[in-house]
XYZ file of C-alpha atoms in Angstrom:
704
model
C -9.591 36.872 -1.750
C -7.471 37.233 1.389
C -5.274 34.274 0.366
C -4.703 35.805 -3.074
C -3.640 39.143 -1.557
C -1.225 37.355 0.789
C 0.168 35.353 -2.127
C 0.754 38.442 -4.251
C 2.353 40.298 -1.346
C 4.718 37.456 -0.412
C 5.708 36.847 -4.021
C 6.392 40.556 -4.617
C 8.518 40.923 -1.479
C 10.523 37.774 -2.176
C 10.989 38.707 -5.818
C 12.307 42.158 -4.901
C 14.571 40.801 -2.173
C 16.093 38.106 -4.347
C 16.527 40.418 -7.313
C 18.309 42.979 -5.152
C 20.699 40.606 -3.441
C 21.233 37.695 -5.830
C 24.072 39.527 -7.584
C 26.041 39.927 -4.366
C 28.765 37.279 -4.672
C 28.681 34.691 -1.914
C 25.699 36.200 -0.117
C 23.376 33.365 -1.083
C 25.914 30.647 -1.876
C 24.274 27.208 -1.766
C 20.740 28.590 -2.168
C 18.775 28.074 -5.353
C 15.151 27.781 -6.314
C 12.306 29.602 -7.991
C 9.221 31.715 -7.396
C 6.305 31.248 -9.773
C 3.177 33.359 -10.043
C 0.375 32.265 -12.374
C -2.950 33.898 -13.098
C -5.849 32.148 -14.802
C -9.076 33.404 -16.303
C -11.526 30.526 -16.665
C -14.947 30.024 -18.194
C -16.510 26.687 -17.201
C -19.819 25.517 -18.662
C -21.654 22.370 -17.614
C -20.634 20.179 -14.697
C -18.071 22.182 -12.736
C -17.674 19.420 -10.153
C -16.516 16.909 -12.778
C -14.119 19.430 -14.328
C -12.688 20.136 -10.878
C -12.936 16.567 -9.592
C -9.420 16.683 -8.122
C -8.433 20.304 -8.797
C -9.400 23.859 -7.954
C -9.717 26.005 -11.077
C -12.510 28.466 -10.437
C -14.683 30.480 -12.780
C -13.295 33.932 -13.435
C -9.907 35.170 -12.261
C -7.528 33.219 -10.042
C -3.938 33.787 -8.926
C -1.742 30.775 -8.204
C 1.767 30.701 -6.873
C 4.573 28.375 -5.918
C 7.877 28.761 -4.121
C 10.691 26.224 -4.358
C 13.927 26.753 -2.450
C 16.922 24.431 -1.940
C 19.810 25.232 0.368
C 22.666 22.743 0.178
C 26.190 23.014 1.584
C 28.828 20.568 2.743
C 27.137 20.252 6.120
C 23.548 21.435 5.836
C 20.549 20.923 3.609
C 17.161 22.583 3.459
C 14.363 22.208 0.925
C 11.116 24.140 0.863
C 8.222 23.712 -1.555
C 4.905 25.550 -1.611
C 2.431 25.006 -4.459
C -1.066 26.355 -5.233
C -0.830 28.667 -2.244
C -4.258 29.550 -0.833
C -6.241 27.044 -2.918
C -7.925 23.710 -2.162
C -4.985 21.933 -3.818
C -2.276 23.731 -1.836
C 0.744 21.829 -0.527
C 3.776 22.745 1.575
C 6.878 20.782 2.542
C 9.898 21.886 4.574
C 12.815 19.496 4.861
C 16.186 20.047 6.497
C 19.039 18.503 8.373
C 22.749 17.948 8.787
C 24.400 15.534 6.385
C 25.265 12.238 8.075
C 23.522 13.165 11.341
C 19.785 13.739 10.958
C 16.999 14.839 8.644
C 13.588 16.187 9.514
C 10.534 17.298 7.556
C 7.136 18.911 7.994
C 4.408 18.837 5.368
C 0.853 19.931 4.760
C -1.291 19.280 1.708
C -4.922 19.153 0.767
C -6.940 17.992 -2.194
C -10.669 18.015 -2.975
C -12.759 15.221 -4.410
C -15.755 16.888 -6.001
C -18.614 14.587 -7.030
C -21.632 16.791 -7.807
C -22.447 20.426 -7.182
C -26.020 21.639 -6.608
C -27.442 18.358 -5.380
C -30.944 18.512 -3.898
C -32.747 16.759 -1.051
C -36.208 17.068 0.479
C -34.506 16.558 3.861
C -33.159 19.590 5.682
C -30.102 19.500 7.912
C -27.892 18.105 5.139
C -24.362 17.669 6.448
C -25.579 16.611 9.907
C -26.230 13.112 11.245
C -29.940 13.832 11.826
C -31.932 14.660 8.694
C -35.181 16.569 9.189
C -38.205 15.207 7.336
C -40.833 17.490 5.741
C -44.573 16.911 5.687
C -45.441 13.380 4.552
C -45.332 12.507 1.719
C -42.363 14.570 0.497
C -42.984 16.982 -2.339
C -41.895 15.897 -5.823
C -41.226 19.542 -6.706
C -37.435 19.665 -6.423
C -37.423 23.472 -6.539
C -38.602 23.335 -2.911
C -35.752 21.035 -1.858
C -32.547 22.116 -0.108
C -29.441 22.520 -2.269
C -25.932 21.313 -1.357
C -22.665 20.036 -2.851
C -21.353 16.478 -2.855
C -17.675 17.031 -2.123
C -14.992 15.769 0.253
C -11.907 17.757 1.195
C -8.857 15.883 2.433
C -6.245 17.676 4.554
C -2.996 16.042 5.671
C -0.524 17.378 8.222
C 2.579 15.448 9.154
C 6.227 15.399 9.986
C 9.107 13.066 10.569
C 12.633 12.707 11.898
C 15.473 10.492 10.675
C 18.400 9.939 13.059
C 21.578 8.480 11.474
C 24.447 9.665 13.685
C 25.149 6.162 15.013
C 25.764 4.520 11.668
C 25.253 1.721 10.698
C 22.227 2.076 12.996
C 19.345 4.399 12.138
C 16.018 5.458 13.629
C 12.953 6.976 11.922
C 9.822 8.415 13.473
C 6.913 10.095 11.690
C 3.377 11.222 12.464
C 0.485 12.065 10.174
C -3.027 13.404 10.713
C -5.547 13.169 7.898
C -8.876 14.972 8.074
C -11.749 14.388 5.646
C -14.827 16.616 5.650
C -17.757 16.847 3.297
C -20.855 15.087 1.985
C -20.998 11.793 0.084
C -23.954 10.112 -1.704
C -25.287 7.023 0.061
C -27.952 4.624 -1.199
C -30.603 2.865 0.870
C -33.606 0.641 0.192
C -36.880 2.074 1.446
C -38.287 -1.435 1.861
C -36.970 -4.885 1.082
C -37.436 -6.821 -1.041
C -38.560 -4.441 -3.764
C -39.895 -0.964 -3.104
C -38.400 2.477 -3.518
C -34.755 3.525 -3.413
C -33.523 6.475 -1.358
C -30.382 8.531 -1.986
C -29.075 10.140 1.183
C -26.383 12.780 1.840
C -23.903 11.111 4.202
C -21.939 13.516 6.422
C -18.192 12.883 6.265
C -16.157 13.924 9.292
C -13.248 11.481 9.514
C -9.969 11.874 11.383
C -7.099 9.411 11.019
C -3.931 9.653 13.124
C -0.863 7.594 12.228
C 2.385 7.118 14.119
C 5.226 5.188 12.525
C 8.485 4.056 14.125
C 11.376 2.214 12.522
C 14.811 1.233 13.796
C 17.395 -0.604 11.788
C 20.921 -1.655 10.970
C 22.407 -1.261 7.490
C 25.939 -2.328 6.704
C 27.016 -4.635 3.924
C 26.256 -7.576 3.861
C 23.362 -7.226 6.343
C 20.237 -5.096 6.530
C 17.782 -5.385 9.441
C 14.814 -3.241 10.420
C 11.981 -3.375 12.923
C 8.946 -1.189 12.318
C 5.761 -0.298 14.167
C 2.675 1.468 12.825
C -0.307 2.623 14.867
C -3.381 4.111 13.207
C -6.525 5.457 14.860
C -9.672 6.279 12.889
C -12.420 8.470 14.355
C -15.805 9.211 12.814
C -17.783 12.043 14.394
C -20.999 10.485 13.059
C -21.839 6.899 13.993
C -25.338 6.834 12.453
C -27.343 8.717 9.855
C -30.882 9.126 11.192
C -33.773 9.903 8.846
C -37.470 9.253 8.397
C -38.187 6.684 5.707
C -40.616 8.047 3.050
C -41.716 4.489 2.215
C -43.977 4.411 5.265
C -46.546 6.857 6.599
C -46.937 4.978 9.884
C -45.400 6.742 12.879
C -42.928 6.390 14.473
C -40.648 5.298 11.645
C -37.280 6.980 12.176
C -34.750 4.845 10.344
C -31.001 4.735 10.732
C -27.994 3.773 8.649
C -24.798 2.806 10.422
C -21.689 4.690 9.309
C -18.033 3.582 9.547
C -17.269 2.979 13.239
C -14.216 4.177 15.140
C -11.367 1.696 14.867
C -7.690 1.322 15.561
C -4.990 -0.645 13.820
C -1.422 -1.558 14.558
C 1.229 -3.460 12.653
C 4.598 -4.843 13.703
C 6.992 -5.611 10.852
C 10.475 -7.033 10.496
C 12.526 -6.736 7.308
C 15.895 -8.275 6.669
C 18.376 -8.953 3.901
C 21.758 -10.644 3.799
C 24.202 -11.139 0.964
C 25.356 -14.737 0.543
C 28.114 -16.471 -1.398
C 27.750 -17.195 -5.116
C 26.326 -13.699 -5.745
C 23.169 -14.511 -3.831
C 20.882 -12.577 -1.533
C 18.165 -13.566 0.932
C 15.327 -11.129 1.681
C 12.590 -11.568 4.244
C 9.557 -9.598 5.338
C 7.544 -10.626 8.406
C 4.473 -8.818 9.665
C 1.654 -9.046 12.174
C -1.269 -6.643 12.463
C -4.495 -6.245 14.402
C -7.570 -4.141 13.630
C -10.288 -3.524 16.244
C -13.620 -1.719 16.177
C -16.734 -1.390 18.349
C -20.212 -0.586 17.076
C -23.687 -0.327 18.594
C -26.148 -2.472 16.651
C -29.620 -1.362 15.629
C -32.431 -3.158 17.446
C -35.154 -2.317 14.923
C -35.857 -1.512 11.297
C -38.601 0.296 9.397
C -41.227 -1.669 7.475
C -44.661 0.003 7.637
C -43.620 1.211 11.057
C -40.850 0.112 13.379
C -40.165 -3.625 13.670
C -38.048 -4.678 16.642
C -35.507 -7.492 16.561
C -33.718 -9.455 19.283
C -29.915 -9.475 19.412
C -27.665 -11.811 21.379
C -25.490 -8.755 22.077
C -26.314 -5.104 21.259
C -22.604 -4.258 21.001
C -20.492 -5.673 18.177
C -16.784 -6.012 18.806
C -14.766 -6.557 15.663
C -11.219 -7.866 15.689
C -9.139 -9.175 12.790
C -5.548 -10.304 13.103
C -3.368 -10.623 10.022
C -0.001 -12.253 9.578
C 2.221 -12.258 6.531
C 5.722 -13.453 5.769
C 7.684 -13.400 2.550
C 11.033 -15.023 1.751
C 12.968 -14.384 -1.458
C 16.286 -15.997 -2.429
C 17.879 -14.501 -5.536
C 21.128 -15.622 -7.126
C 23.405 -15.122 -10.113
C 25.687 -18.170 -9.668
C 27.046 -18.131 -13.224
C 27.216 -15.339 -15.760
C 24.417 -16.633 -18.004
C 21.926 -17.573 -15.270
C 19.783 -15.498 -12.896
C 17.435 -17.173 -10.461
C 14.864 -16.374 -7.830
C 12.809 -18.608 -5.576
C 10.205 -17.205 -3.203
C 7.399 -18.018 -0.805
C 4.648 -15.653 0.361
C 2.066 -16.269 3.067
C -0.919 -14.110 3.995
C -3.564 -15.117 6.533
C -6.366 -13.419 8.455
C -7.863 -14.604 11.727
C -11.297 -13.084 12.267
C -12.033 -12.975 16.005
C -15.059 -10.699 15.724
C -18.324 -11.360 17.541
C -20.905 -13.660 16.018
C -24.254 -12.027 16.719
C -27.498 -14.021 16.737
C -30.385 -11.950 15.349
C -34.000 -13.067 15.813
C -36.619 -11.412 13.591
C -39.960 -13.067 14.227
C -39.632 -16.694 13.117
C -36.288 -16.085 11.392
C -32.876 -16.461 13.017
C -29.640 -15.164 11.490
C -25.971 -15.367 12.448
C -23.381 -13.126 10.799
C -20.718 -15.270 9.075
C -17.082 -14.345 9.747
C -14.901 -13.977 6.679
C -11.324 -15.268 6.725
C -8.733 -15.435 4.008
C -5.526 -17.403 3.509
C -3.173 -17.223 0.547
C 0.104 -19.092 -0.063
C 2.303 -18.388 -3.076
C 5.278 -20.495 -4.176
C 7.362 -19.181 -7.050
C 10.416 -19.780 -9.197
C 11.927 -17.410 -11.772
C 14.884 -18.198 -14.032
C 16.659 -15.932 -16.506
C 19.029 -17.198 -19.211
C 21.535 -15.141 -21.212
C 21.568 -16.869 -24.577
C 23.708 -16.444 -27.692
C 22.736 -13.907 -30.367
C 21.925 -11.203 -27.762
C 18.901 -13.068 -26.440
C 17.681 -13.152 -22.853
C 14.968 -15.596 -21.777
C 12.944 -15.010 -18.595
C 10.756 -17.822 -17.280
C 8.552 -18.125 -14.232
C 6.148 -20.392 -12.409
C 3.833 -19.561 -9.502
C 1.579 -21.881 -7.575
C -1.023 -19.979 -5.565
C -3.483 -21.541 -3.149
C -6.249 -19.331 -1.800
C -8.770 -20.334 0.840
C -11.734 -18.130 1.760
C -14.611 -18.478 4.176
C -17.357 -18.140 1.583
C -20.245 -20.368 0.613
C -19.798 -20.909 -3.122
C -16.088 -21.010 -4.073
C -13.960 -21.421 -0.939
C -10.706 -22.664 -2.508
C -8.658 -21.669 -5.574
C -5.522 -23.365 -6.876
C -3.696 -21.287 -9.485
C -0.886 -22.429 -11.756
C 0.708 -19.392 -13.383
C 3.323 -19.872 -16.111
C 5.220 -17.042 -17.821
C 7.999 -16.577 -20.350
C 9.555 -13.568 -22.080
C 12.226 -13.492 -24.770
C 14.190 -10.259 -25.174
C 16.500 -9.486 -28.113
C 19.019 -6.602 -28.148
C 21.168 -7.491 -31.152
C 20.992 -4.043 -32.719
C 21.950 -0.841 -30.964
C 18.854 0.899 -32.308
C 16.265 -1.724 -31.329
C 15.070 -3.738 -28.349
C 12.361 -6.354 -28.970
C 10.351 -8.378 -26.441
C 7.773 -11.125 -26.810
C 5.974 -12.656 -23.840
C 3.407 -15.250 -22.871
C 1.542 -15.944 -19.636
C -0.927 -18.705 -18.835
C -3.165 -18.966 -15.787
C -4.897 -22.244 -14.975
C -7.278 -21.805 -12.060
C -9.055 -24.682 -10.380
C -11.886 -23.903 -7.988
C -13.623 -25.955 -5.337
C -17.358 -25.431 -5.662
C -19.795 -25.903 -2.780
C -23.446 -26.300 -3.817
C -26.103 -24.881 -1.473
C -27.708 -27.427 0.844
C -31.294 -26.198 0.541
C -34.630 -27.502 -0.701
C -35.352 -27.409 -4.438
C -38.051 -24.769 -3.835
C -35.683 -22.446 -1.966
C -34.599 -19.479 -4.172
C -31.019 -20.043 -3.010
C -30.938 -23.242 -5.100
C -30.095 -21.016 -8.093
C -26.561 -20.828 -6.652
C -26.083 -24.422 -7.887
C -25.470 -23.029 -11.377
C -23.888 -19.650 -10.571
C -20.098 -19.176 -10.758
C -18.880 -15.704 -9.759
C -16.004 -14.638 -11.959
C -13.705 -13.347 -9.186
C -13.039 -16.937 -8.032
C -14.510 -19.106 -10.809
C -12.454 -21.771 -12.545
C -10.735 -20.310 -15.597
C -8.029 -20.602 -18.239
C -6.375 -17.336 -19.222
C -3.796 -16.740 -21.943
C -1.947 -13.449 -22.330
C 0.368 -12.559 -25.228
C 2.549 -9.441 -25.357
C 4.825 -7.953 -27.981
C 6.832 -4.731 -27.795
C 9.545 -3.056 -29.840
C 11.649 -0.071 -28.759
C 13.192 1.740 -31.734
C 15.775 4.538 -31.713
C 17.091 4.546 -35.319
C 18.750 7.936 -34.910
C 19.994 9.729 -31.827
C 17.023 12.075 -31.497
C 14.188 9.680 -32.430
C 12.487 7.168 -30.092
C 9.605 4.811 -30.893
C 7.812 2.332 -28.638
C 5.261 -0.066 -30.155
C 3.273 -2.475 -27.970
C 0.570 -5.100 -28.489
C -1.321 -7.159 -25.894
C -3.925 -9.902 -26.260
C -5.755 -11.576 -23.377
C -8.295 -14.390 -23.591
C -10.115 -15.746 -20.531
C -12.383 -18.795 -20.577
C -14.522 -19.479 -17.483
C -14.909 -23.046 -18.636
C -17.211 -24.433 -15.935
C -19.473 -21.410 -15.563
C -23.144 -22.044 -16.304
C -24.681 -18.800 -15.063
C -22.321 -15.843 -15.036
C -19.431 -14.493 -17.074
C -18.399 -17.154 -19.620
C -15.636 -15.522 -21.657
C -13.674 -12.309 -21.859
C -11.276 -11.188 -24.575
C -9.222 -8.041 -24.985
C -6.764 -6.603 -27.493
C -4.674 -3.505 -27.043
C -2.101 -1.679 -29.119
C -0.026 1.372 -28.259
C 2.546 3.615 -29.944
C 4.694 6.281 -28.294
C 7.117 8.520 -30.211
C 9.462 11.422 -29.504
C 11.665 13.287 -32.002
C 14.033 16.200 -31.365
C 14.363 18.268 -34.547
C 17.854 19.614 -34.036
C 17.791 23.134 -32.611
C 14.341 23.845 -34.032
C 12.080 21.944 -31.681
C 10.581 18.660 -30.587
C 7.711 16.490 -31.814
C 5.946 13.953 -29.608
C 2.830 11.852 -29.654
C 1.099 8.654 -28.628
C -1.697 6.399 -29.806
C -3.586 3.654 -27.944
C -6.515 1.423 -28.782
C -8.140 -1.261 -26.630
C -11.095 -3.531 -27.310
C -12.749 -5.658 -24.607
C -15.533 -8.178 -25.172
C -17.335 -10.237 -22.524
C -20.076 -12.872 -22.787
C -22.572 -13.609 -20.010
C -25.286 -16.260 -19.675
C -28.021 -15.564 -17.087
C -31.539 -16.633 -16.060
C -34.732 -14.615 -15.590
C -37.070 -15.596 -12.728
C -40.219 -13.950 -11.347
C -40.220 -12.430 -7.875
C -40.583 -15.035 -5.076
C -40.186 -17.944 -7.522
C -40.306 -21.447 -6.003
C -39.531 -23.446 -9.165
C -37.886 -23.170 -12.575
C -34.385 -22.501 -11.267
C -32.590 -25.060 -13.467
C -31.343 -23.265 -16.640
C -31.691 -26.509 -18.646
C -35.498 -26.389 -18.330
C -37.511 -25.206 -21.360
C -38.431 -21.500 -21.361
C -41.771 -20.006 -20.379
C -42.920 -16.379 -20.886
C -41.710 -15.463 -17.367
C -38.892 -17.987 -16.775
C -36.149 -18.106 -19.387
C -32.432 -17.759 -20.008
C -30.853 -14.682 -21.525
C -27.397 -13.754 -22.711
C -25.524 -10.529 -23.216
C -22.359 -9.576 -25.060
C -20.726 -6.471 -23.636
C -18.223 -4.556 -25.739
C -16.002 -1.668 -24.788
C -13.695 0.135 -27.199
C -11.319 2.866 -26.073
C -9.355 4.999 -28.493
C -6.990 7.771 -27.481
C -4.153 9.737 -28.975
C -2.080 12.782 -28.270
C 0.184 14.946 -30.391
C 2.308 17.918 -29.542
C 5.294 20.000 -30.414
C 7.776 22.361 -28.808
C 8.917 24.975 -31.328
C 12.079 26.876 -30.449
C 11.078 30.128 -32.164
C 14.178 31.781 -30.730
C 16.426 29.016 -29.339
C 16.851 29.290 -25.563
C 14.729 32.443 -25.641
C 11.198 31.832 -26.930
C 9.461 28.439 -27.006
C 5.990 27.733 -28.374
C 4.176 24.557 -27.241
C 1.155 23.094 -29.034
C -0.673 20.057 -27.654
C -3.817 18.072 -28.401
C -5.219 15.025 -26.568
C -8.284 12.981 -27.436
C -9.882 10.064 -25.572
C -13.003 8.220 -26.660
C -14.740 5.203 -25.131
C -17.716 3.407 -26.665
C -19.566 0.664 -24.828
C -22.548 -1.456 -25.771
C -24.586 -4.374 -24.452
C -26.223 -6.784 -26.921
C -29.004 -8.720 -25.144
C -30.779 -11.844 -26.381
C -33.829 -13.345 -24.645
C -33.797 -17.133 -25.164
C -37.580 -17.542 -25.124
C -37.933 -20.226 -27.787
C -41.397 -19.917 -29.317
C -42.643 -17.686 -26.497
C -43.128 -14.000 -27.369
C -41.052 -11.258 -25.795
C -42.764 -9.027 -23.221
C -45.049 -6.418 -24.751
C -43.208 -3.603 -26.500
C -39.895 -5.437 -26.673
C -37.999 -7.184 -29.436
C -34.468 -8.538 -29.743
C -33.293 -5.159 -31.079
C -34.779 -2.576 -28.724
C -33.631 -4.463 -25.612
C -30.004 -3.718 -26.551
C -28.092 -0.815 -25.008
C -26.054 1.066 -27.589
C -24.478 3.609 -25.231
C -22.946 2.019 -22.149
C -20.431 4.216 -20.337
C -19.624 6.247 -23.477
C -17.472 9.351 -23.163
C -15.223 11.696 -25.121
C -12.525 13.975 -23.770
C -10.830 16.624 -25.914
C -7.989 18.890 -24.864
C -6.234 21.650 -26.810
C -3.433 23.793 -25.446
C -1.115 26.477 -26.787
C 1.594 27.998 -24.609
C 4.487 30.392 -25.145
C 7.429 30.749 -22.747
C 9.801 33.712 -23.040
C 13.099 33.711 -21.136
C 13.742 37.416 -20.545
C 16.988 36.653 -18.691
C 18.708 33.575 -17.332
C 16.627 34.011 -14.198
C 13.343 35.549 -15.300
C 10.788 33.994 -17.663
C 7.208 34.753 -18.669
C 4.500 32.464 -20.033
C 1.125 32.924 -21.685
C -1.301 30.353 -23.013
C -4.774 29.068 -23.650
C -6.350 25.661 -22.935
C -9.693 24.213 -23.950
C -11.123 21.018 -22.459
C -14.418 19.302 -23.284
C -15.873 16.157 -21.729
C -19.047 14.504 -23.042
C -20.630 11.568 -21.211
C -23.474 9.316 -22.341
C -24.768 6.345 -20.354
C -28.111 4.562 -20.494
C -28.260 4.486 -16.697
C -28.445 8.300 -16.579
C -30.521 8.885 -19.710
C -33.703 10.771 -18.837
C -32.597 11.282 -15.232
C -35.391 12.160 -12.807
C -35.082 13.023 -9.137
C -38.418 11.303 -8.428
C -39.251 8.808 -11.212
C -42.086 7.449 -9.026
C -43.062 7.593 -5.354
C -43.805 3.874 -4.932
C -43.098 0.498 -6.494
C -39.845 -0.943 -7.814
C -39.316 2.108 -10.066
C -39.867 4.513 -7.189
C -36.972 6.584 -5.893
C -36.032 9.818 -4.196
C -32.702 10.830 -5.741
C -30.435 13.809 -5.088
C -28.691 14.326 -8.443
C -25.462 12.533 -7.544
C -23.241 11.971 -10.626
C -25.930 13.396 -12.919
C -24.782 14.683 -16.335
C -21.008 15.026 -15.802
C -20.424 16.665 -19.205
C -18.600 20.008 -19.290
C -16.498 22.374 -21.378
C -13.907 24.816 -20.100
C -11.705 27.554 -21.514
C -8.712 28.788 -19.539
C -6.382 31.683 -20.355
C -3.243 31.707 -18.226
C -0.356 34.103 -17.651
C 2.709 33.401 -15.568
C 6.071 34.647 -14.411
C 8.936 32.650 -12.929
C 12.070 33.870 -11.229
C 15.009 31.540 -10.567
C 17.594 32.267 -7.924
């Protein structure tokens, strides 16, 4: 309430001051801007966190304001912006300087990320790093649990200075502090393998400080710059301590490690030089290092505390990264454009390798490294008949430190033909082909080891594939006030050597965008988009702790068999609207409607041969007909009245409705069971995000 009173007071004083003095000739020469005051009356039903996921529109009455001011003369400049004053989405920026000498700025902004309001937990002390456990076992009556909100608020405060008095040299310095506070849902296994799942409220108290320096030289034909970035991340909570409800044996205080403190720096050099034959060479070189320290847990909970032996209780992480890019572009003759480039990216993981001994088992954490080299050539040809042909080829080699698919070799071909023979039309047709080869490394384990299943698994992120993409678009402007854009896209991906995993994926998308100005009477606009995605998977079912039957070519049994699933997702959305100039330049009425709908499904087939399906199941009822389904509707009507050249008023109404349906959340229970693989203690995170909201808004704006 205090922030609203301040907002109203400031806006009233500024409005009166500007109204009184703006007519005095020369008094405010070079100053222009606006003051806006909006009030909203809202009625939100359903999930208020989802409605306000990244905004702050509260139930009931709210007053919002913004101030924009620009002062610009021959020598000086100043810009000030303040939006959503006093709310969780407020932002402020002040920028000023002397032309040709320096510029400086200060800024502050914040934004929420709301996940779920009114979550519940049987732990007390939510928001702290030590959760207090009730009497064992916890009550399944959620009315006795503590209530809290899953939400994170981000606040950013920063400023910078640009010094350009010694042209062609320049110097930039900036600093930024980002603070994140709140509670985030975190999942944990009560026991492993199998057993209950636990949802925990993770306390978020992060602080990130950045300092950025850059010095450079810019004078045709040369540009050079040297930059330095230092970033420090601090987490006030290093562990989340809690008692595990899976065990009644004391002591059994468990702990989850949270993001550790770390620091990062990067040194970068950028350069460009113009060359003969209308050519230019660009380069970008960089080196960075990230470091972190963390204390390792020396025990875990499994029917009491089990201790483990570590080669070092302190983990020191360090990753160095280097990248360099070179691009040579040229237009040697009028009908030919060319570009050749090389990009290199490589990590060097120098983190500790910790030996962990748990009874008879010994583990060593593998260190992940990544190297990627890209070689490319692009050529553009200006052809007769108003045609322009763009062609490209990239060869990309990626090497990763991973067990299954360590190396990829990609050949990427592309071509686009553009025609501009008519003044009222621009047409484009394109094609892209990706051929990915992958080096596969089979696991070196005994045939009875469950890891032998990896022999047939190909994970789609790095699996061998052929992908074809076709695009078509037409821009039409048959008359001066009418614009049309029509687009179509088809993509087909074949994971040709995959046995277990994603085998194929296909998608089609079409879009239309239109805008028409109806003389002095108004404007019509709208869009339409439709996309269909289909993916096919082939997988294998095995019983827990299986020691045989891993080969998918073996005949099926009632408990060991292959299965397949076809996943489909269809998204349909459109929007229409109009601006009606009821009284030209005086009264404008805006009507708008948006609609988005997504339907997903999963069609399962158990390949059991003559074996029966498990009791109660058939090939129909194992399918999922609602898989990430949602609908979003929005209606808005708004009228703007320009009382004078400086003063305008607005009034309007908006209605928004979101409906979500997903099999994963159907029949949601906080405690579906207290033991077994279906057991869980949940907190309500992401539960039932559906909502509807009505908002009436009034506003006034004064320009000066």
